Amino acid sequence: MPGRVYVTATEVTQGVQTYAVTDRRVPLLAWRRTYMRVLVRADPDANGDWTGVTAQLTVEGSRAGALSPVNQFSITVPATGSHRNTLDDSFLFELDPIDTRDGTRGFTVELIPPAGRPMGDSSGLRADGSMTFESNLAGLPVIWAFYGVRYRYVDIPPADQVANGLTSSTWPERPWSDLELDSGYAACILPVAYLALSEWPGNPVHDVEWADTYTAGRAWATQLADMLPLAEGEGFGVVVLQPEITDRYQGLCQALGNGAFCINYHGTFLNGSSPPLDYGTTLAHELGHSMGLCHTPNVDATNGCQDLSFRRADGSVGDYIGVGPLPPTSYPAGPDVFAAVPGENPDGTVAECDFMSYSTVTGQQPVRWPSPYMYCKAMKGSSVDSIDPAGIDFYAG
Amino acid sequence: MIGVRIEPGHAVTTYLYTRATVAADGTVILLPCDAIVSTDLLRSRQQSGQGTSTLTFTALDASGAAMASEPASFDAPSCDAWGQGTAVVSLFLPVDPKRLPVAVTASLEGKQASTLKLPPPTPGDLKFTDSPAQDELVAGVRAIAWMSESRDPSDERHSVWYTADGIAWIPLDFNVLDGRMTVDFDSLPGSKQAQLRIAAARGAAVSETRTPTFVVSTPPIRVTVTRPAGTVVVAPGQPVRVEARASRPAGGPVADPTAYTWSSDLDGPLGTGWACSLRLKQTGMHVLSVAVSQDGDLVTEPAPAKVTVTRPVTSFVHTPSAENTVGSATRLAHTPTAAERTSLVQVTCLCRPRDTGGGADPQAVAVRYADGVWEIVRLDGQDIFQGSAFVVDFSDPGPTTFTHLSSSDGGEAAPVKHQLLHANPGALLLVTPVQPPYTPPAPPPSTEPIAADLREGRWRIRSQSAAEIATGSAFNLEALIPGAQAFLHIATSRNIRENATYLDHPAVNEQPAALVQISARVDSGASRVRNPYPTGVWYDPGQQRWVIVNPGKTAMPEGATFTVAVSHADQH
């Protein structure tokens, strides 16, 4: 009796998505990086495991033709079904950007078993569905824009130079490319089609007296942001990247009277005091504030507003599973390394904390992925309420 | 503490800040204060006092006439010099306090008053020491410097401004400490009448200096490609992530994703969007670029990193021996991937015919998986020639490497459907017969030499001798686009010598270590020449050329056509 392989579920996600068993869906933003997960299962036969199975995705009206998986071209389909917590026994596709434009379109997933292998029931080889992408009210992609600026410390006393491992009285500014990397990673977390980082005119690098501390750098950036013309609609502001890199997370987001925001933050090492850097986690958190997000309730109120509707007291993501080009250590260059980001371990313990918490899981790189609740709530902010995810409170559970 | 912000109507970007203290007896004293940091900081101080008293501020011109007046409520009893009660009031003036004398008075419930006369301006105490000259063309990153002739410049706050039209001034930096700044002129709006301005503020006094007009030539759209970065090596069809951002200097980002078009110098147009995953086809080194268009302007920017596309194969030479060969089959135990039954294997005879001084003629072969190992088997069932060798390419199934199963309408030819081959007459195809490793077994491979055939846009696998190909027969295929590792060779009178045709291509010329795979095609030209014989390759050291050979003295026909793919040992 020949065995078979078949599709058990498809899931369109732009970073985080709910289970298929619910009626809720995290809305899809037009022009945002979009993935499709295809979960599969096999009935084995005398030929053993179903190795060498691949799949292809066709989007209705797409000029890209049939797409191949981006995680791995072929897999061994498990007899117990794909594990949602990982990507190694399921298929992951990335949609052509133009196929994520505003509107609804159908898709077809087809499994392709090895040539020549006898197959029983083939009805499960194909799965069809549709997906809808939304823009803001003007029909444009949801964009969050900011100017990046940097500063350096000057006149650092010799004792402080030694204490900070410096060899001169100047602590130089971080390279512009670090801002780009932070921004690129933050864009994976935040509900925006495009996180638009621009240089402030002239690309200034400000001198801050060491004695004046980072608050002077922040005040300088605030002054720049204060000069931005009053604007309505999607976000805009100034982000200042401090020279420091420490083992702690530090950043601040201020809302200004002209509608702009000003963010200052510094770099953070992953797991200690040496590279690699945790690219983008802090920036994503602070930009979350700029979209109107408060902290999870476990963050002390002295650090800013708390979102008491967030129901997990420990700031954890819950049993949702994210997908992204992770981890941050692999983000900066080269081909994408995709990973699933489960909020919970198989035993139900916390695997990931929400990016608006201060929490990290002991012994684990602080990925800090968005929960559907925070993601959808930020979507209201980033789209200026033009996209209103139904049942945000549902996701808080 | 009371803050007063004065915003002259025609110079809205400049404002002053003073404060007042209220003594216990209600006396109001106005003091010069620091230059304002930001309106937001002002707002942050607007903690509401209990508001038991009202202080009224009035701005006076030189004649003492009131220009503007505003009240501010505060909790007078709790105030001291830096007390908790705080209020801010804005006085919008019809004059510029930098140019005309202005005084501010404060009165408490009409009983007490204090007056602050703003210091007179001190123009002319700044000058540039390094700046663009008149009509100079300025581009890229450049330092500018200036100095203050003030006796105490440490008390000054300098700001740097830029204008493209002499009217609107763009702030570049504030609170500059040491009279110098590095400016990226490429990020500024282009102009033939550009100017820089330095403004210095000391309390209420402001002075400034400007450069002569100079020229800034910047592209209408500035494009930066942020990915790919570093060295990128991929297989054909494997996604390559690209990302770019574009903006107009001082005009914001180019937000329309359809304004971004990606292309490769080898493959042509590839995709649309700020970021996408491109699938490159042609082997070789690609230079990727993005073209950004908006409002009739078009800027093309190449990616800093080049992407090398290489065949996804592990290549080696297999030599049959007594240890690995029994009869018509020789086992490929050489490679660590040999045990993968899903691997794709391509084989070409590496043999110099006996009559040309070699040891073995080409043999028609296939591959099959047996007892956990891939092996090469002669299609005619005869023993593998002693002295022969085979070029072997191993690959995993992928976008360009796959197994094709002939369908029921195969007949002589088995149609092939593949994304890379669809409507692509320039594509190339390597073919090796294979017996899939499953039960019940597929039909044994055809014993006839086979060839790829492109006709009317459809690819087929065809028997060279017109024999029928059984339904269910399988072939390992590798789809290729001509490039650095693949090309089409046609036998002509110029390159044929008896039973051989000499290759002439940079990828293989004078490359004795190259590993060359070939497959026949029958669709070149109108003649549709068939060469129904096993073929092989060898390197002629005298000519320093690779040769495709027929067995024995079988003449190579003019028009015989071959797909040639090249790799090197241990590639990948």
PDB file of N, CA and C in Angstrom, chain A residues 285 288-289 291-316 354-358 371-381 392-397:
ATOM      1  N   HIS A 285      11.986  48.408  20.281  1.00  0.00           N
ATOM      2  CA  HIS A 285      11.231  48.714  21.508  1.00  0.00           C
ATOM      3  C   HIS A 285      10.866  50.195  21.556  1.00  0.00           C
ATOM      4  N   GLY A 288       8.414  51.132  19.070  1.00  0.00           N
ATOM      5  CA  GLY A 288       7.107  50.680  19.532  1.00  0.00           C
ATOM      6  C   GLY A 288       6.428  51.749  20.374  1.00  0.00           C
ATOM      7  N   HIS A 289       7.207  52.389  21.229  1.00  0.00           N
ATOM      8  CA  HIS A 289       6.648  53.509  21.994  1.00  0.00           C
ATOM      9  C   HIS A 289       6.152  54.610  21.059  1.00  0.00           C
ATOM     10  N   MET A 291       4.871  54.342  18.359  1.00  0.00           N
ATOM     11  CA  MET A 291       3.599  53.930  17.756  1.00  0.00           C
ATOM     12  C   MET A 291       2.489  53.845  18.792  1.00  0.00           C
ATOM     13  N   GLY A 292       2.792  54.281  19.990  1.00  0.00           N
ATOM     14  CA  GLY A 292       1.764  54.339  21.014  1.00  0.00           C
ATOM     15  C   GLY A 292       1.751  53.174  21.970  1.00  0.00           C
ATOM     16  N   LEU A 293       2.740  52.297  21.906  1.00  0.00           N
ATOM     17  CA  LEU A 293       2.754  51.141  22.796  1.00  0.00           C
ATOM     18  C   LEU A 293       3.294  51.514  24.166  1.00  0.00           C
ATOM     19  N   CYS A 294       2.736  50.889  25.184  1.00  0.00           N
ATOM     20  CA  CYS A 294       3.285  50.977  26.537  1.00  0.00           C
ATOM     21  C   CYS A 294       4.003  49.673  26.851  1.00  0.00           C
ATOM     22  N   HIS A 295       4.646  49.644  28.002  1.00  0.00           N
ATOM     23  CA  HIS A 295       5.347  48.436  28.431  1.00  0.00           C
ATOM     24  C   HIS A 295       4.357  47.350  28.834  1.00  0.00           C
ATOM     25  N   THR A 296       4.860  46.122  28.838  1.00  0.00           N
ATOM     26  CA  THR A 296       4.082  45.053  29.456  1.00  0.00           C
ATOM     27  C   THR A 296       3.991  45.351  30.956  1.00  0.00           C
ATOM     28  N   PRO A 297       2.994  44.798  31.620  1.00  0.00           N
ATOM     29  CA  PRO A 297       2.743  45.211  33.009  1.00  0.00           C
ATOM     30  C   PRO A 297       3.880  44.880  33.971  1.00  0.00           C
ATOM     31  N   ASN A 298       4.751  43.946  33.614  1.00  0.00           N
ATOM     32  CA  ASN A 298       5.810  43.594  34.557  1.00  0.00           C
ATOM     33  C   ASN A 298       6.934  44.622  34.581  1.00  0.00           C
ATOM     34  N   VAL A 299       6.890  45.616  33.710  1.00  0.00           N
ATOM     35  CA  VAL A 299       7.887  46.688  33.755  1.00  0.00           C
ATOM     36  C   VAL A 299       7.382  47.745  34.726  1.00  0.00           C
ATOM     37  N   ASP A 300       8.236  48.106  35.660  1.00  0.00           N
ATOM     38  CA  ASP A 300       7.834  49.046  36.699  1.00  0.00           C
ATOM     39  C   ASP A 300       7.310  50.343  36.083  1.00  0.00           C
ATOM     40  N   ALA A 301       6.273  50.876  36.685  1.00  0.00           N
ATOM     41  CA  ALA A 301       5.626  52.068  36.139  1.00  0.00           C
ATOM     42  C   ALA A 301       6.549  53.277  36.133  1.00  0.00           C
ATOM     43  N   THR A 302       7.602  53.251  36.944  1.00  0.00           N
ATOM     44  CA  THR A 302       8.527  54.380  36.931  1.00  0.00           C
ATOM     45  C   THR A 302       9.285  54.465  35.606  1.00  0.00           C
ATOM     46  N   ASN A 303       9.248  53.387  34.827  1.00  0.00           N
ATOM     47  CA  ASN A 303       9.926  53.396  33.529  1.00  0.00           C
ATOM     48  C   ASN A 303       9.014  53.833  32.394  1.00  0.00           C
ATOM     49  N   GLY A 304       7.808  54.211  32.720  1.00  0.00           N
ATOM     50  CA  GLY A 304       6.890  54.648  31.682  1.00  0.00           C
ATOM     51  C   GLY A 304       5.563  53.929  31.803  1.00  0.00           C
ATOM     52  N   CYS A 305       4.700  54.188  30.852  1.00  0.00           N
ATOM     53  CA  CYS A 305       3.338  53.669  30.963  1.00  0.00           C
ATOM     54  C   CYS A 305       3.323  52.148  30.859  1.00  0.00           C
ATOM     55  N   GLN A 306       2.318  51.564  31.505  1.00  0.00           N
ATOM     56  CA  GLN A 306       2.111  50.118  31.471  1.00  0.00           C
ATOM     57  C   GLN A 306       0.819  49.828  30.701  1.00  0.00           C
ATOM     58  N   ASP A 307       0.850  48.766  29.933  1.00  0.00           N
ATOM     59  CA  ASP A 307      -0.367  48.338  29.234  1.00  0.00           C
ATOM     60  C   ASP A 307      -1.000  47.233  30.060  1.00  0.00           C
ATOM     61  N   LEU A 308      -1.969  47.612  30.852  1.00  0.00           N
ATOM     62  CA  LEU A 308      -2.566  46.654  31.776  1.00  0.00           C
ATOM     63  C   LEU A 308      -3.498  45.676  31.071  1.00  0.00           C
ATOM     64  N   SER A 309      -3.755  45.895  29.771  1.00  0.00           N
ATOM     65  CA  SER A 309      -4.555  44.919  29.025  1.00  0.00           C
ATOM     66  C   SER A 309      -3.726  43.712  28.610  1.00  0.00           C
ATOM     67  N   PHE A 310      -2.435  43.845  28.707  1.00  0.00           N
ATOM     68  CA  PHE A 310      -1.556  42.716  28.380  1.00  0.00           C
ATOM     69  C   PHE A 310      -1.658  41.724  29.533  1.00  0.00           C
ATOM     70  N   ARG A 311      -2.134  40.527  29.252  1.00  0.00           N
ATOM     71  CA  ARG A 311      -2.569  39.668  30.356  1.00  0.00           C
ATOM     72  C   ARG A 311      -1.492  38.749  30.916  1.00  0.00           C
ATOM     73  N   ARG A 312      -0.371  38.639  30.246  1.00  0.00           N
ATOM     74  CA  ARG A 312       0.651  37.748  30.807  1.00  0.00           C
ATOM     75  C   ARG A 312       1.579  38.578  31.695  1.00  0.00           C
ATOM     76  N   ALA A 313       1.519  38.289  32.962  1.00  0.00           N
ATOM     77  CA  ALA A 313       2.203  39.135  33.936  1.00  0.00           C
ATOM     78  C   ALA A 313       3.716  39.120  33.769  1.00  0.00           C
ATOM     79  N   ASP A 314       4.237  38.062  33.189  1.00  0.00           N
ATOM     80  CA  ASP A 314       5.695  37.984  33.053  1.00  0.00           C
ATOM     81  C   ASP A 314       6.192  38.625  31.756  1.00  0.00           C
ATOM     82  N   GLY A 315       5.310  39.211  30.979  1.00  0.00           N
ATOM     83  CA  GLY A 315       5.732  39.866  29.745  1.00  0.00           C
ATOM     84  C   GLY A 315       6.051  38.902  28.621  1.00  0.00           C
ATOM     85  N   SER A 316       5.634  37.663  28.750  1.00  0.00           N
ATOM     86  CA  SER A 316       5.983  36.663  27.736  1.00  0.00           C
ATOM     87  C   SER A 316       5.045  36.758  26.535  1.00  0.00           C
ATOM     88  N   ASP A 354       7.873  39.484  25.130  1.00  0.00           N
ATOM     89  CA  ASP A 354       7.405  40.496  24.197  1.00  0.00           C
ATOM     90  C   ASP A 354       8.430  41.624  24.088  1.00  0.00           C
ATOM     91  N   PHE A 355       8.491  42.215  22.922  1.00  0.00           N
ATOM     92  CA  PHE A 355       9.517  43.238  22.703  1.00  0.00           C
ATOM     93  C   PHE A 355       9.235  44.521  23.479  1.00  0.00           C
ATOM     94  N   MET A 356       8.047  44.645  24.046  1.00  0.00           N
ATOM     95  CA  MET A 356       7.769  45.816  24.873  1.00  0.00           C
ATOM     96  C   MET A 356       7.935  45.513  26.355  1.00  0.00           C
ATOM     97  N   SER A 357       8.532  44.375  26.659  1.00  0.00           N
ATOM     98  CA  SER A 357       8.869  44.092  28.049  1.00  0.00           C
ATOM     99  C   SER A 357      10.345  44.418  28.251  1.00  0.00           C
ATOM    100  N   TYR A 358      10.777  44.323  29.492  1.00  0.00           N
ATOM    101  CA  TYR A 358      12.208  44.393  29.772  1.00  0.00           C
ATOM    102  C   TYR A 358      12.764  42.989  30.000  1.00  0.00           C
ATOM    103  N   SER A 371       4.297  39.942  20.522  1.00  0.00           N
ATOM    104  CA  SER A 371       3.084  39.139  20.673  1.00  0.00           C
ATOM    105  C   SER A 371       2.064  39.680  19.674  1.00  0.00           C
ATOM    106  N   PRO A 372       1.096  38.859  19.269  1.00  0.00           N
ATOM    107  CA  PRO A 372       0.053  39.382  18.362  1.00  0.00           C
ATOM    108  C   PRO A 372      -0.632  40.615  18.927  1.00  0.00           C
ATOM    109  N   TYR A 373      -0.809  40.652  20.235  1.00  0.00           N
ATOM    110  CA  TYR A 373      -1.478  41.802  20.847  1.00  0.00           C
ATOM    111  C   TYR A 373      -0.682  43.083  20.607  1.00  0.00           C
ATOM    112  N   MET A 374       0.586  43.064  20.968  1.00  0.00           N
ATOM    113  CA  MET A 374       1.391  44.273  20.803  1.00  0.00           C
ATOM    114  C   MET A 374       1.550  44.624  19.319  1.00  0.00           C
ATOM    115  N   TYR A 375       1.704  43.607  18.494  1.00  0.00           N
ATOM    116  CA  TYR A 375       1.879  43.840  17.062  1.00  0.00           C
ATOM    117  C   TYR A 375       0.641  44.527  16.481  1.00  0.00           C
ATOM    118  N   CYS A 376      -0.532  43.996  16.848  1.00  0.00           N
ATOM    119  CA  CYS A 376      -1.769  44.573  16.316  1.00  0.00           C
ATOM    120  C   CYS A 376      -2.015  45.965  16.895  1.00  0.00           C
ATOM    121  N   LYS A 377      -1.652  46.142  18.153  1.00  0.00           N
ATOM    122  CA  LYS A 377      -1.861  47.458  18.744  1.00  0.00           C
ATOM    123  C   LYS A 377      -0.914  48.476  18.097  1.00  0.00           C
ATOM    124  N   ALA A 378       0.298  48.056  17.844  1.00  0.00           N
ATOM    125  CA  ALA A 378       1.230  48.946  17.147  1.00  0.00           C
ATOM    126  C   ALA A 378       0.739  49.240  15.732  1.00  0.00           C
ATOM    127  N   MET A 379       0.049  48.263  15.142  1.00  0.00           N
ATOM    128  CA  MET A 379      -0.463  48.468  13.790  1.00  0.00           C
ATOM    129  C   MET A 379      -1.478  49.612  13.762  1.00  0.00           C
ATOM    130  N   LYS A 380      -2.263  49.703  14.792  1.00  0.00           N
ATOM    131  CA  LYS A 380      -3.186  50.841  14.860  1.00  0.00           C
ATOM    132  C   LYS A 380      -2.409  52.149  14.896  1.00  0.00           C
ATOM    133  N   GLY A 381      -1.298  52.128  15.633  1.00  0.00           N
ATOM    134  CA  GLY A 381      -0.496  53.345  15.706  1.00  0.00           C
ATOM    135  C   GLY A 381       0.240  53.637  14.417  1.00  0.00           C
ATOM    136  N   ILE A 392      -8.378  43.083  19.231  1.00  0.00           N
ATOM    137  CA  ILE A 392      -7.038  43.158  19.800  1.00  0.00           C
ATOM    138  C   ILE A 392      -7.013  42.519  21.181  1.00  0.00           C
ATOM    139  N   ASP A 393      -8.080  42.726  21.920  1.00  0.00           N
ATOM    140  CA  ASP A 393      -8.111  42.173  23.267  1.00  0.00           C
ATOM    141  C   ASP A 393      -8.003  40.656  23.245  1.00  0.00           C
ATOM    142  N   PHE A 394      -8.490  40.076  22.158  1.00  0.00           N
ATOM    143  CA  PHE A 394      -8.394  38.629  22.055  1.00  0.00           C
ATOM    144  C   PHE A 394      -6.933  38.182  22.120  1.00  0.00           C
ATOM    145  N   TYR A 395      -6.090  38.932  21.443  1.00  0.00           N
ATOM    146  CA  TYR A 395      -4.692  38.545  21.379  1.00  0.00           C
ATOM    147  C   TYR A 395      -3.971  38.733  22.701  1.00  0.00           C
ATOM    148  N   ALA A 396      -4.587  39.522  23.590  1.00  0.00           N
ATOM    149  CA  ALA A 396      -3.923  39.750  24.866  1.00  0.00           C
ATOM    150  C   ALA A 396      -3.915  38.489  25.715  1.00  0.00           C
ATOM    151  N   GLY A 397      -4.794  37.575  25.435  1.00  0.00           N
ATOM    152  CA  GLY A 397      -4.885  36.379  26.259  1.00  0.00           C
ATOM    153  C   GLY A 397      -3.798  35.391  25.968  1.00  0.00           C
TER     154      GLY A 397
END
